[in-house]
Amino acid sequence: MPRAPFGTWPSTIQAEDLVSGSTGVGFPVQAGDRVLWQEVRAHEGGRVAIVSLSPDGAERDVLPVEMSARTSVHEYGGLCWAVGGPGGNVVVSVNQEDQRLWRAQPGPPRPLTPAPSEPGSLRYGTPMISADGRTVVVVREAHSGASVVNDIVVMPTGAGPREGPQVAAVPAHTPPAPPVVVASGHDFFSWPVFSPDGRQLAYIAWDMPAMPWDGTSLWVCSLDGSHASAHTKVAGSPDVSVLQPKWCAEAGQASPVLAWISDANGWWVPYLCGVPMCGEQADFAGAPWSLGDSNYAQLTGGTVVATWRTGGRSYLGTIVDGDAVAMDLPFTEFSSLSPYTHSSGGLLPGAQGVLAVAAGPDEPAQLIAVSGSGEWSVLRRSRPEPENRDDISVGEHFCFPTTGGDQAHAIFYPPRLSGWQGLEAELPPLIVTSHGGPTGQASTAYEPRTQFWTRRGFAVVDVDYRGSTGYGRSYRRALQGHWGVADVDDCVAAVRWLGDQALADSRRAVVRGSSSSGLTVLAALARYPWLRGGIVRYPVCDISDMASSHKFESRYLERLVPPDQVTARSPVTFAAAIKAPVLFMHGSDDRVVPCASTLRAVEAMRAGGAAPGLVVLEGEGHGFRQSPNVARSLSLELAFVCDLLGLEAAVAGQAQADLRECREPGGAFWACASPR
């Protein structure tokens, strides 16, 4: 078996392979005899399509090519389309370009909401169509100057009661009816759901400074057409997070009753009629950064299928007699659960089950159907199957000691390329990464970006620092008041632990992060100068930016950072003290974290004598979606790390040229640094 220095192995994964043929699949749902889902298509510039799968296996796009299903509610968006009505013939969707809600089917698309006075100033998200298909309820976000008001509105879909797939009950030229407000008076709303008879509406509301994982309330109101009355609070408080309401059947009850997920007992678990469905010490939900999460579903007959997380991985199974019983599946991550009730043309296993997005250690994300007995089939893959599974590095969850006598969590990926090993007595260099948020979690799912490093002989550790979800409410809240400190300590403690265990070379650790974890990276480099360098994508460099960037996060950090520490913990304050090499990358159109603060941090580092690299990508926002930018940025990261560690790896000449250029003020990467 040949030997070569770790970090120089001849990997078969190139940066271009990460975006070639890949799509992001999500939100599957059955409608009549069809299955629909959304696809984020990098090869179409990040356009979001809605795909319909018929019983004979034929697929077609629901939206015309000039439309993209994306909402900007809360800036992070999420579910923005719905299908309903008799036979599932009515489809509505938000169009990314104008943020208006449109009826996409039947007939040609037509807007359901009036054109706003300012483009994009009225936004809509997480719609739901009534059982008769004639009404849609949706969260609305209205922007007027510095004012942002959220509420829930209803409006007619324009569909007739017996509308067929090609019949338009309302002429296309008819102007949209003004939406009618049915819930207001709170800072935020989510998950509006009609009762099956349409006479009641359940929804989630919360008020600042709480985020939805801190404290929310579940409300129910009566509906008479578009008139709402008798709003009643059912569950939740400023200190209890209630999520994902659904109307479910209950034995002995003539009408459906409410179910929801709550962390009242310290863990997010499902409740039915106010009683926990199970007593598992596991999280049945994650942080709802985007709209429309669904982590459980009830099948005909009352069986509840759910996904839950414990020990750094997720499971899918049924809740039986108060216990969560996992199915034997080759997946470790699940999301977007939705029930199906019959086998559509043999495409779905069994008589009933759930549709879900699933991924595993060696399985890329894919849309699957799972029967109640655990049979499963694949309906759509997000990317081709891995060619050589022997080369896949499987993540291993571990706990390790950290500051304050606490324990933290992480997932470790050892270097792996079949037929290759490192030099004798050499430990692999370590890529240290952590999730953004900071309220979020690492994933054990197959991630080509991780394999991009491990197949070259790097070890990777993904840190679930204190504040992460999936380990109960106490762990999630352990970051309150300590962001920029505890998360940094945990990342560094993970590096030291892996070094002590002789699993990685702690002296050759490079930290990388995005958004909030970009702050973690920069703080780590300032406090622990023995770290070799860092890579940050669209990092939070000035904490005060978050109060002025957008409403959803405007008071998020009040619980994470004491007011008198905001300036001290902001990288723009201490950037001049960072001497380690840093590569900054930011999108020019980022509306969540302003690019201007990254430029200030870069200039401060230069004033302090360092030579950071800077890449500003035109047309990119908070996250890179365009295929050429995704590939080029990762190639640049590899060139940066190899240059930093003195590794003679096979790095493309273009990446080496990009690395030289991004370090030179006035070069092309700096020339486009004119953030909006």
XYZ file of C-alpha atoms in Angstrom:
676
model
C 0.000 0.000 0.000
C 1.580 3.295 -1.068
C 2.327 5.979 1.493
C 2.117 9.728 1.000
C 1.946 12.650 3.424
C -1.531 13.224 4.821
C -3.217 15.998 2.868
C -1.553 15.083 -0.438
C -3.447 11.941 -1.418
C -4.740 11.760 -5.027
C -8.442 12.220 -4.327
C -11.055 11.320 -6.906
C -13.337 14.166 -5.747
C -12.769 17.538 -7.367
C -14.491 20.759 -6.403
C -16.567 20.694 -9.603
C -17.934 17.278 -8.640
C -19.705 18.778 -5.629
C -22.149 20.688 -7.801
C -22.249 18.531 -10.909
C -25.633 16.821 -11.183
C -26.713 17.839 -7.680
C -30.102 19.110 -6.558
C -31.546 19.885 -3.164
C -34.768 17.949 -2.539
C -37.353 18.895 0.059
C -40.950 19.040 1.293
C -42.450 15.927 -0.346
C -46.236 15.573 -0.232
C -48.826 13.302 -1.774
C -51.722 14.948 -3.614
C -54.294 12.609 -5.105
C -52.344 10.069 -7.121
C -49.269 12.320 -7.453
C -46.220 12.989 -5.296
C -44.828 16.517 -5.366
C -41.621 17.966 -3.962
C -39.286 20.893 -4.500
C -35.807 20.853 -6.024
C -33.084 23.470 -5.621
C -31.167 23.296 -8.891
C -27.635 24.629 -8.791
C -27.294 24.170 -12.554
C -30.190 26.623 -12.990
C -28.593 29.284 -10.813
C -30.229 28.043 -7.620
C -33.755 28.073 -9.057
C -36.321 26.168 -6.983
C -38.627 23.969 -9.046
C -41.723 22.060 -7.938
C -41.765 18.546 -9.399
C -44.815 16.332 -9.860
C -44.424 12.537 -10.076
C -47.350 10.622 -11.580
C -48.174 6.947 -10.863
C -46.535 5.828 -14.115
C -43.216 7.346 -13.008
C -43.386 10.390 -15.299
C -42.045 13.639 -13.870
C -42.836 17.188 -14.879
C -42.269 20.661 -13.493
C -45.286 22.426 -12.024
C -43.855 25.948 -12.402
C -42.806 27.511 -15.700
C -39.068 27.962 -16.081
C -39.268 31.706 -15.411
C -40.648 31.106 -11.891
C -38.727 29.954 -8.815
C -40.407 28.857 -5.580
C -38.557 30.776 -2.893
C -39.737 33.042 -0.088
C -37.776 35.678 1.826
C -39.931 35.595 4.975
C -37.532 35.775 7.950
C -34.859 36.097 5.218
C -34.168 32.350 5.542
C -37.422 31.343 3.840
C -38.494 27.722 3.826
C -41.748 26.133 2.688
C -43.502 28.520 0.288
C -45.862 26.338 -1.751
C -48.820 24.080 -1.090
C -51.046 21.616 -2.884
C -54.611 20.786 -1.943
C -58.245 20.693 -2.885
C -60.185 17.708 -4.237
C -57.750 15.405 -5.999
C -54.836 17.683 -5.147
C -55.364 19.816 -8.251
C -54.758 23.227 -6.691
C -51.130 24.326 -6.295
C -50.030 27.707 -4.959
C -46.479 29.032 -4.708
C -44.515 32.133 -3.857
C -42.500 33.417 -6.805
C -38.957 34.400 -5.840
C -38.739 37.412 -8.136
C -41.755 39.345 -6.836
C -42.468 37.468 -3.540
C -46.161 37.349 -4.443
C -48.278 34.253 -3.919
C -49.407 32.695 -7.203
C -51.822 29.946 -8.097
C -49.664 27.649 -10.201
C -52.296 25.012 -11.036
C -54.782 24.416 -12.509
C -54.507 26.572 -15.580
C -51.787 29.131 -16.269
C -50.144 30.797 -13.246
C -51.880 33.893 -11.930
C -51.160 36.048 -8.849
C -53.318 35.634 -5.765
C -51.897 38.639 -3.936
C -51.831 42.272 -5.057
C -48.626 43.842 -6.328
C -46.963 45.742 -3.445
C -46.036 49.410 -3.646
C -42.350 48.424 -3.392
C -40.977 45.260 -5.052
C -40.660 42.415 -2.553
C -42.154 44.427 0.318
C -44.984 41.916 0.827
C -43.705 38.402 1.385
C -45.551 35.147 1.999
C -44.585 31.786 3.457
C -45.799 28.367 4.619
C -49.199 28.388 2.852
C -51.932 25.802 3.424
C -54.948 25.129 1.194
C -58.350 24.284 2.632
C -59.842 20.843 2.014
C -62.224 22.203 -0.628
C -59.353 23.965 -2.409
C -61.055 27.348 -2.378
C -59.089 29.133 0.373
C -55.422 29.459 1.252
C -53.979 30.602 4.577
C -50.437 31.960 4.647
C -47.956 33.868 6.813
C -47.418 37.402 5.516
C -44.481 39.707 6.184
C -45.015 43.379 5.265
C -42.019 45.708 4.901
C -42.536 49.448 4.986
C -39.325 51.389 5.470
C -37.810 50.264 8.766
C -41.117 48.709 9.887
C -41.784 44.985 9.437
C -45.167 43.535 10.424
C -45.973 39.827 10.440
C -49.456 38.329 10.457
C -51.555 35.486 9.024
C -53.944 36.123 6.148
C -56.449 34.141 4.100
C -57.565 34.640 0.514
C -59.458 32.758 -2.189
C -57.506 30.547 -4.548
C -59.954 31.228 -7.376
C -60.574 27.506 -7.708
C -64.078 26.133 -8.116
C -65.474 23.410 -5.857
C -65.208 20.693 -8.519
C -62.386 22.134 -10.521
C -60.588 19.816 -12.888
C -56.944 20.075 -13.882
C -57.562 22.391 -16.841
C -60.517 24.482 -15.642
C -60.031 28.049 -14.392
C -63.007 29.066 -12.250
C -61.876 32.706 -12.169
C -60.669 34.454 -15.357
C -56.922 35.071 -15.367
C -57.383 38.820 -15.795
C -59.431 39.165 -12.601
C -57.427 41.270 -10.100
C -56.478 39.501 -6.855
C -58.754 39.996 -3.873
C -57.083 41.716 -0.907
C -55.962 39.197 1.730
C -57.929 39.182 4.988
C -56.022 39.205 8.293
C -57.047 36.365 10.619
C -54.223 36.551 13.201
C -52.076 39.500 14.225
C -50.617 41.248 17.251
C -47.462 39.146 17.675
C -43.971 39.717 16.304
C -43.869 36.410 14.411
C -46.179 33.665 13.157
C -45.653 30.217 11.683
C -47.337 26.874 10.943
C -50.919 27.993 10.188
C -53.038 24.840 9.740
C -56.728 24.468 8.906
C -58.747 21.883 10.781
C -60.086 19.237 8.376
C -63.532 20.882 8.298
C -62.017 24.345 7.810
C -63.814 25.763 10.834
C -60.731 26.217 12.983
C -57.207 27.464 12.454
C -54.192 26.583 14.596
C -50.979 28.574 14.462
C -47.754 29.344 16.325
C -46.847 32.856 17.500
C -43.958 34.366 19.442
C -42.585 37.743 20.461
C -39.136 39.260 20.669
C -36.617 38.826 22.157
C -37.526 35.113 22.055
C -36.540 33.008 19.085
C -38.853 30.104 18.173
C -36.576 27.668 20.035
C -36.806 29.817 23.198
C -40.523 30.340 23.739
C -43.628 30.248 21.545
C -47.372 29.799 21.989
C -49.911 27.638 20.180
C -53.222 29.312 19.370
C -56.551 28.156 17.924
C -59.254 30.384 16.493
C -62.662 29.818 14.936
C -63.146 30.526 11.243
C -66.336 31.529 9.464
C -65.279 32.063 5.887
C -62.538 34.651 6.241
C -63.691 35.899 9.657
C -61.654 34.714 12.641
C -62.803 34.858 16.262
C -62.247 33.348 19.713
C -58.455 33.120 19.650
C -57.489 30.717 22.439
C -54.009 29.903 23.679
C -53.531 26.141 23.915
C -49.888 25.644 24.948
C -46.510 27.313 25.288
C -45.014 30.238 27.162
C -42.081 32.658 26.892
C -39.947 29.857 28.337
C -41.445 26.857 26.502
C -40.971 26.219 22.772
C -44.006 24.758 20.992
C -43.645 23.797 17.318
C -45.317 21.980 14.423
C -49.053 21.830 15.246
C -51.090 19.231 13.365
C -54.682 18.019 13.527
C -54.695 14.320 14.409
C -57.215 11.612 15.199
C -57.552 10.513 18.799
C -59.280 7.369 20.048
C -62.627 8.213 21.579
C -62.778 11.650 19.930
C -65.301 12.279 17.176
C -63.287 15.141 15.687
C -59.544 15.566 15.091
C -57.590 17.084 17.959
C -54.371 19.061 18.116
C -50.911 17.562 18.326
C -47.689 19.529 18.640
C -44.043 19.312 19.706
C -42.993 20.973 22.979
C -39.866 21.140 25.145
C -41.872 21.627 28.362
C -40.112 18.613 29.914
C -36.632 19.635 28.734
C -36.729 17.803 25.391
C -38.698 18.509 22.212
C -41.226 15.640 22.188
C -44.635 15.245 20.480
C -47.820 15.877 22.458
C -51.418 14.867 21.755
C -54.207 16.676 23.611
C -51.598 18.137 25.955
C -50.128 14.728 26.925
C -46.619 13.618 25.825
C -46.765 10.786 23.307
C -43.547 9.294 24.672
C -40.996 9.782 27.418
C -37.827 9.608 25.333
C -34.919 11.871 26.271
C -34.432 12.863 22.666
C -35.208 15.872 20.501
C -38.034 15.306 18.010
C -37.356 18.708 16.403
C -34.484 20.981 15.507
C -34.100 24.741 15.480
C -36.756 26.115 13.067
C -34.586 28.560 11.140
C -36.789 28.095 8.093
C -40.524 27.659 7.638
C -42.378 24.382 7.345
C -40.388 21.812 9.320
C -42.249 18.516 9.836
C -40.824 15.837 12.111
C -43.850 13.627 12.683
C -46.936 12.425 10.813
C -50.010 10.406 11.714
C -51.086 7.547 9.466
C -54.608 6.283 8.929
C -55.506 4.260 12.002
C -53.614 6.523 14.383
C -50.020 5.282 14.078
C -47.547 8.137 14.528
C -44.281 8.024 12.578
C -41.613 10.438 13.810
C -37.948 11.279 13.607
C -35.879 12.027 16.691
C -32.270 12.808 17.497
C -30.016 11.426 20.203
C -26.311 10.639 20.436
C -25.457 12.822 17.447
C -27.701 11.036 14.924
C -31.365 10.816 13.969
C -33.777 7.895 13.799
C -37.095 7.255 12.075
C -39.680 5.060 13.695
C -43.103 4.699 15.238
C -44.383 5.734 18.642
C -45.898 2.644 20.249
C -47.350 2.572 23.781
C -45.309 5.575 24.835
C -42.029 4.358 23.350
C -40.216 5.472 20.202
C -39.305 2.335 18.230
C -36.701 2.889 15.495
C -36.946 1.272 12.071
C -33.963 -0.572 10.599
C -32.934 1.876 7.880
C -29.532 2.812 6.362
C -30.099 6.500 7.122
C -29.109 8.720 10.042
C -30.810 12.032 9.130
C -34.491 12.609 8.348
C -36.673 15.637 7.642
C -39.890 16.795 5.939
C -42.151 13.937 7.014
C -45.510 13.749 5.229
C -48.035 10.880 5.205
C -49.162 8.886 2.206
C -52.226 6.680 2.289
C -52.045 4.324 -0.659
C -49.558 2.808 -3.051
C -49.525 5.117 -6.068
C -48.887 2.904 -9.068
C -46.470 0.753 -7.073
C -44.076 3.659 -6.523
C -44.791 3.731 -2.791
C -44.265 0.662 -0.591
C -47.136 -0.717 1.448
C -50.616 0.675 1.894
C -49.500 3.707 3.881
C -46.416 5.343 5.346
C -44.458 8.570 5.165
C -42.547 10.493 2.561
C -39.303 11.962 3.875
C -35.948 13.392 2.945
C -33.287 11.038 4.277
C -29.517 10.740 4.210
C -26.947 8.405 5.740
C -23.194 8.176 6.297
C -22.755 6.806 2.772
C -26.120 7.886 1.336
C -26.578 11.400 -0.099
C -29.872 13.138 0.644
C -32.749 11.523 -1.187
C -36.515 11.558 -1.258
C -37.815 8.262 0.096
C -41.122 6.585 0.891
C -41.197 4.436 4.027
C -44.116 2.168 4.904
C -45.355 1.818 8.458
C -43.564 -1.541 8.653
C -40.207 -0.138 7.520
C -40.140 -1.000 3.806
C -38.666 1.836 1.775
C -38.021 2.986 -1.756
C -36.208 5.923 -3.365
C -38.222 8.414 -5.399
C -35.489 10.974 -6.132
C -31.794 11.329 -5.317
C -30.140 14.685 -4.724
C -26.993 13.497 -6.516
C -25.652 10.287 -8.085
C -24.717 7.457 -5.755
C -21.111 7.558 -4.525
C -18.880 5.626 -6.921
C -16.589 4.028 -4.367
C -18.130 3.537 -0.956
C -14.832 2.135 0.336
C -13.456 5.680 0.134
C -16.180 7.199 2.304
C -15.159 8.433 5.730
C -17.986 7.701 8.175
C -18.490 10.195 10.972
C -18.046 8.981 14.539
C -19.863 10.834 17.328
C -17.844 11.414 20.511
C -18.063 13.362 23.766
C -15.114 15.215 25.230
C -14.358 17.351 28.285
C -14.440 21.103 27.915
C -14.236 24.183 30.119
C -16.284 24.533 33.287
C -16.211 20.789 33.886
C -18.752 20.295 31.085
C -18.960 17.790 28.265
C -19.365 18.744 24.614
C -20.100 16.769 21.454
C -18.564 16.418 17.995
C -18.416 14.147 14.964
C -14.997 12.958 13.778
C -14.177 11.940 10.209
C -10.808 10.166 9.808
C -8.891 10.475 6.522
C -9.833 7.715 4.109
C -8.833 6.798 0.562
C -8.630 3.106 -0.250
C -5.102 2.027 -1.128
C -3.427 4.972 0.590
C -1.985 5.668 4.000
C 0.023 8.431 5.609
C 3.697 8.446 6.417
C 4.858 6.448 9.421
C 4.633 8.308 12.734
C 2.645 11.106 11.047
C -0.772 12.281 12.190
C -3.207 13.857 9.719
C -3.771 17.631 9.674
C -7.163 18.599 11.054
C -9.953 20.651 9.510
C -12.136 21.992 12.336
C -15.633 23.043 11.395
C -18.809 23.934 13.259
C -22.374 24.750 12.291
C -23.824 28.208 11.967
C -26.755 29.588 13.846
C -25.262 29.397 16.425
C -28.415 27.461 17.361
C -28.116 24.430 15.084
C -26.502 21.012 14.857
C -23.913 18.962 13.014
C -24.985 16.148 10.722
C -23.782 12.594 10.204
C -25.151 12.540 6.657
C -22.930 11.997 3.638
C -21.507 15.397 2.751
C -19.269 15.652 -0.328
C -17.573 18.755 1.111
C -16.365 16.659 4.049
C -15.245 13.820 1.777
C -13.420 16.415 -0.348
C -11.027 16.802 2.596
C -10.894 13.270 4.017
C -10.029 11.680 0.665
C -6.988 13.929 0.459
C -5.756 12.708 3.821
C -7.178 15.370 6.128
C -9.097 14.564 9.294
C -12.277 16.570 9.864
C -14.096 17.312 13.116
C -17.570 18.877 13.121
C -18.201 20.331 16.576
C -21.623 20.376 18.235
C -20.566 23.012 20.759
C -22.667 23.949 23.769
C -25.742 25.651 22.354
C -26.372 22.976 19.713
C -29.702 21.237 19.271
C -30.256 17.493 19.549
C -29.064 17.203 23.157
C -31.996 18.679 25.061
C -32.968 22.148 26.212
C -30.268 22.528 28.891
C -27.469 21.926 26.399
C -29.160 24.186 23.846
C -29.340 27.022 26.359
C -25.790 26.558 27.657
C -24.572 29.147 25.136
C -26.786 31.910 26.506
C -24.487 34.719 27.559
C -21.457 32.768 26.330
C -21.448 32.995 22.520
C -17.929 33.717 21.334
C -16.537 32.016 24.460
C -18.065 28.575 25.134
C -18.309 27.663 21.456
C -14.680 28.689 20.957
C -13.574 26.695 24.002
C -15.429 23.623 22.752
C -13.864 23.764 19.286
C -10.386 24.099 20.781
C -11.090 21.370 23.354
C -12.075 19.042 20.504
C -8.763 19.754 18.752
C -6.804 19.005 21.916
C -8.780 15.833 22.653
C -8.174 14.456 19.158
C -4.486 15.289 19.516
C -4.307 13.528 22.883
C -5.967 10.479 21.342
C -3.428 10.509 18.465
C -6.255 10.785 15.939
C -5.112 14.087 14.406
C -2.224 16.529 14.553
C -3.436 19.337 16.810
C -0.437 21.450 15.743
C -1.776 21.517 12.179
C -5.384 22.484 12.845
C -7.184 24.845 10.461
C -10.575 26.153 11.601
C -13.357 27.034 9.182
C -16.874 28.324 9.630
C -19.773 30.191 8.063
C -22.064 32.932 9.322
C -22.150 32.787 13.139
C -19.466 30.102 13.234
C -17.274 32.547 11.295
C -17.220 34.590 14.503
C -16.262 31.403 16.358
C -13.325 30.890 13.989
C -12.028 34.446 14.295
C -12.371 34.438 18.088
C -10.498 31.122 18.249
C -7.621 32.504 16.172
C -7.392 35.577 18.403
C -7.441 33.637 21.676
C -5.442 30.573 20.595
C -2.604 31.777 18.296
C -1.189 28.254 17.997
C -4.028 27.390 15.592
C -2.565 27.449 12.083
C -5.195 29.525 10.280
C -8.836 29.939 9.411
C -11.392 30.086 6.611
C -14.579 32.105 7.080
C -17.550 32.406 4.755
C -19.962 35.326 5.207
C -18.901 35.617 8.882
C -20.515 37.664 11.627
C -17.775 40.245 12.180
C -19.809 42.866 14.030
C -22.397 41.541 16.458
C -24.277 44.837 16.403
C -25.056 44.182 12.726
C -27.556 41.553 13.795
C -29.770 44.137 15.493
C -30.091 46.122 12.281
C -29.940 43.447 9.580
C -33.438 41.888 9.638
C -36.329 41.510 12.043
C -36.127 37.763 12.650
C -32.682 37.960 14.268
C -32.776 41.574 15.413
C -32.907 40.572 19.095
C -31.584 37.025 18.821
C -28.232 37.875 20.337
C -29.628 39.567 23.438
C -29.643 36.173 25.137
C -26.315 35.060 23.686
C -24.103 38.047 24.450
C -24.340 40.415 27.452
C -24.912 43.995 26.241
C -21.618 45.185 27.707
C -19.742 42.473 25.761
C -21.112 43.093 22.262
C -18.219 45.295 21.192
C -15.503 43.213 22.839
C -16.710 39.951 21.275
C -17.066 41.375 17.760
C -14.212 40.363 15.422
C -13.960 43.901 14.025
C -12.775 44.882 17.525
C -10.010 42.286 17.917
C -9.180 41.516 14.274
C -5.933 43.512 14.430
C -4.672 41.013 17.017
C -5.132 38.027 14.672
C -1.783 37.110 13.148
C -2.682 33.714 11.699
C -3.544 33.557 7.982
C -7.274 33.926 7.273
C -9.264 33.530 4.062
C -12.480 35.601 4.001
C -15.297 34.936 1.514
C -18.550 36.885 1.310
C -21.442 37.475 -1.071
C -21.975 41.023 -2.281
C -25.771 40.738 -1.887
C -25.825 39.294 1.641
C -28.846 40.759 3.464
C -28.364 38.740 6.647
C -24.731 39.540 7.486
C -23.461 42.727 5.802
C -20.360 42.293 3.677
C -19.181 45.736 4.824
C -18.261 44.347 8.256
C -16.105 41.659 6.670
C -14.251 44.394 4.802
C -13.698 46.244 8.085
C -12.281 43.100 9.709
C -9.965 42.498 6.743
C -8.686 46.077 6.862
C -8.126 45.796 10.626
C -6.060 42.634 10.143
C -3.986 44.354 7.476
C -3.445 47.326 9.777
C -2.212 44.871 12.392
C 0.395 43.495 10.018
C -1.412 40.389 8.717
C -2.154 39.582 5.064
C -5.663 38.055 4.930
C -7.201 36.901 1.690
C -10.536 38.338 0.565
C -13.051 37.060 -1.965
C -16.292 38.970 -2.582
C -18.616 37.082 -4.901
C -20.964 39.219 -6.947
C -24.609 38.223 -6.903
C -24.287 35.821 -3.970
C -26.224 36.276 -0.745
C -25.994 34.547 2.633
C -24.719 31.269 1.270
C -23.242 30.485 -2.141
C -25.710 28.922 -4.598
C -24.263 29.446 -8.064
C -22.410 26.355 -9.257
C -19.248 28.120 -10.530
C -18.889 30.028 -7.257
C -19.418 26.924 -5.112
C -16.709 25.010 -6.987
C -14.245 27.895 -7.245
C -14.521 28.811 -3.563
C -13.812 25.258 -2.430
C -10.814 24.951 -4.758
C -9.542 28.177 -3.253
C -9.972 26.782 0.263
C -7.859 23.756 -0.657
C -5.143 25.934 -2.173
C -5.166 28.082 0.969
C -4.814 25.110 3.347
C -2.091 23.428 1.288
C -0.129 26.687 1.093
C -0.609 27.255 4.814
C 0.609 23.783 5.811
C 3.305 23.496 3.155
C 1.660 20.524 1.450
C 2.657 19.707 -2.107
C -0.817 18.657 -3.148
C -2.154 18.660 -6.678
C -3.925 22.011 -6.644
C -5.193 23.434 -9.923
C -3.235 26.346 -11.321
C -6.355 28.505 -11.342
C -6.811 27.961 -7.595
C -3.201 28.929 -6.949
C -3.663 32.062 -9.044
C -6.871 32.871 -7.167
C -5.019 32.506 -3.872
C -2.338 34.967 -4.915
C -4.902 37.403 -6.250
C -7.203 37.374 -3.217
C -4.284 38.461 -1.031
C -3.518 41.500 -3.174
C -5.599 44.615 -2.472
C -6.832 46.045 -5.757
C -7.051 42.640 -7.461
C -10.198 41.307 -9.105
C -11.478 39.746 -5.890
C -11.127 43.093 -4.119
C -12.375 45.163 -7.036
C -15.914 43.805 -6.679
C -15.892 44.481 -2.927
C -18.645 47.062 -3.060
C -21.328 45.578 -0.800
C -24.857 46.850 -1.121
